[in-house]
C-alpha positions as MATLAB code, in Angstrom:
seq = 'QSEQAQTLSNVIWSMGKLGLQPSEDFLNAWYTRFDRSADKFSSQDLSNCIWAFGRLELTPSARFLDSWYYHFARVERESCNQVLANSMWAFAKFGLAPHAAFLEVWYAVARRETQDGSPQELANTLWAFGKLNLKPRAHFLKIWFDASEKRSKTMNAQELANVIWAFGRLELAPDARF';
ca = [
     108.247   98.780   83.736;
     111.346   96.662   83.510;
     110.732   92.783   84.772;
     113.054   93.178   87.469;
     110.900   96.029   89.078;
     107.411   93.453   88.774;
     109.531   89.962   89.375;
     110.642   92.689   92.895;
     107.252   93.363   92.871;
     105.278   89.773   93.064;
     107.963   88.419   94.763;
     107.024   90.335   98.476;
     102.803   90.905   96.963;
     103.043   87.220   96.711;
     104.615   86.794  100.195;
     102.204   89.033  102.367;
      99.993   87.477  100.708;
     100.782   84.194  102.252;
     101.254   85.226  105.337;
     104.963   84.133  104.912;
     107.244   86.851  107.471;
     110.974   87.468  105.059;
     113.552   86.636  107.549;
     116.381   89.253  107.399;
     118.321   87.846  104.956;
     116.135   87.767  102.877;
     114.438   91.571  103.141;
     118.325   93.106  103.401;
     118.158   91.712   99.595;
     115.287   93.025   98.138;
     116.200   95.827   99.824;
     119.260   95.979   98.190;
     117.775   94.967   94.665;
     114.860   97.569   95.009;
     116.954   99.893   95.202;
     118.343   99.410   92.282;
     115.684   99.287   90.543;
     113.574  101.159   91.944;
     113.229  104.136   89.137;
     111.585  101.133   86.829;
     108.608  100.436   89.386;
     105.197  101.159   88.051;
     102.943  102.699   90.862;
     100.640   99.135   90.560;
     103.963   98.133   91.532;
     104.679  100.436   94.289;
     101.957   99.751   95.464;
     101.897   95.957   95.634;
     104.933   95.881   97.223;
     104.066   98.557  100.212;
     100.591   96.248  100.418;
     103.044   93.218  101.031;
     104.672   95.244  104.695;
     101.333   96.202  105.764;
     100.044   92.694  105.136;
     102.738   91.615  107.269;
     102.706   94.122  109.854;
     106.083   94.603  109.287;
     107.596   98.135  109.225;
     109.322   98.548  106.831;
     112.820  100.645  106.407;
     113.336  104.054  106.561;
     115.189  104.238  103.461;
     113.175  101.608  102.369;
     110.034  103.945  102.924;
     112.154  107.743  101.508;
     112.812  106.058   99.012;
     109.462  104.543   97.682;
     108.007  107.787   98.984;
     109.874  109.256   96.225;
     108.913  107.474   93.628;
     105.249  107.225   94.448;
     105.822  110.914   93.951;
     107.325  110.300   89.915;
     105.031  108.078   89.621;
     102.073  109.438   90.419;
     100.047  110.169   87.482;
      99.880  106.925   86.005;
      98.077  105.659   89.420;
      94.358  104.826   90.019;
      92.166  104.137   93.272;
      93.350  100.917   94.224;
      96.929  101.506   94.515;
      95.712  105.403   96.766;
      93.102  102.410   99.025;
      95.590  100.101   99.637;
      98.647  102.400   99.606;
      96.656  104.000  102.773;
      95.451  100.236  104.167;
      99.616   99.568  104.455;
     100.905  102.655  106.369;
      97.040  101.601  108.979;
      98.381   98.238  109.330;
     101.695   98.721  110.126;
     100.776  102.352  112.106;
     103.257  104.603  110.659;
     101.195  108.222  109.741;
     103.390  108.468  105.713;
     105.232  111.488  105.280;
     103.158  114.901  104.627;
     104.807  115.706  101.268;
     103.508  111.865  100.988;
     100.138  113.447  101.347;
     100.431  115.641   99.424;
     100.663  113.889   96.115;
      98.069  111.792   98.303;
      95.589  114.243   97.838;
      96.166  115.556   94.451;
      95.886  111.767   92.916;
      92.847  111.155   94.656;
      91.140  114.157   93.966;
      91.150  113.214   89.870;
      90.816  109.204   91.491;
      88.742  108.646   93.486;
      85.405  109.112   92.552;
      85.539  106.206   90.273;
      86.650  104.303   93.948;
      85.350  100.743   94.151;
      83.351  100.486   97.256;
      85.943   98.609   98.982;
      88.526  100.810   98.015;
      86.223  103.817   99.758;
      86.250  101.599  102.845;
      89.436  100.569  103.353;
      90.380  104.270  102.483;
      88.191  105.508  104.950;
      89.371  102.772  107.807;
      92.914  103.567  107.065;
      92.284  107.033  108.137;
      90.645  105.741  111.133;
      92.985  103.326  111.844;
      96.131  106.404  111.598;
      93.088  108.903  113.280;
      94.227  110.902  110.903;
      91.444  113.076  109.818;
      90.641  113.089  106.134;
      90.593  117.107  104.123;
      87.307  118.696  103.996;
      87.971  118.257   99.738;
      89.208  114.981  100.064;
      86.063  113.770  101.945;
      83.216  115.910   99.963;
      85.045  114.044   96.749;
      84.300  110.459   98.771;
      81.283  111.064  100.475;
      80.220  111.973   96.133;
      81.484  108.472   95.450;
      80.386  106.784   98.232;
      76.516  107.923   97.343;
      76.509  106.352   94.021;
      78.202  102.794   95.052;
      76.264  103.456   99.454;
      74.538  100.225   98.029;
      77.255   97.567   96.732;
      78.425   97.780  100.007;
      79.534   94.989  102.120;
      78.262   94.542  105.166;
      81.857   94.768  106.529;
      83.012   97.502  104.410;
      79.554   99.661  105.814;
      80.894   98.050  108.689;
      84.351   99.940  108.489;
      82.917  103.620  107.469;
      80.938  103.515  110.349;
      84.160  102.718  112.362;
      86.175  105.143  110.845;
      83.537  108.208  111.653;
      83.482  107.102  114.997;
      87.094  106.716  115.683;
      87.660  110.629  113.464;
      84.052  112.076  115.619;
      82.928  112.273  111.991;
      79.816  112.942  110.748;
      78.098  110.732  108.199;
      77.438  113.263  104.807;
      73.286  112.608  104.597;
      73.455  110.972  101.312;
      75.225  108.865  103.196;
];
């Protein structure tokens, strides 16, 4: 990871956190810098970038997304559940279903990471699937229910509401353990 990659990630993340809409000139300059250093981005840096676009409800350029998908696949081994949840949440917030190739990588990482997800990560992930009207695969739902069984008692009201909403939106019956 380079300092420039982390700095670029932090800049766009901070704009998202503060709700500051970037100008077109700023975005073009940011995209150019991203292109130059994308191979140095960690999974967390990439997650922070896509989260910022989601937070701002700003659909990134197609070129950025193509590069982002490619680099996410490159660093997927270092991804954690927070990266998965934030990435899927971002796509839902800017209303764009992720590419099938990304979902293949996402599900592969989810197999090993979802069981360690926090209540917020679990809720945000299922909410994102609901918002995108994208039914999760059966193997993911099994892992998700296993993880949520361990954490359901610590979910807050908003997290529970998001999960129940997703069940309804996706026409999913909650697992008996839920």
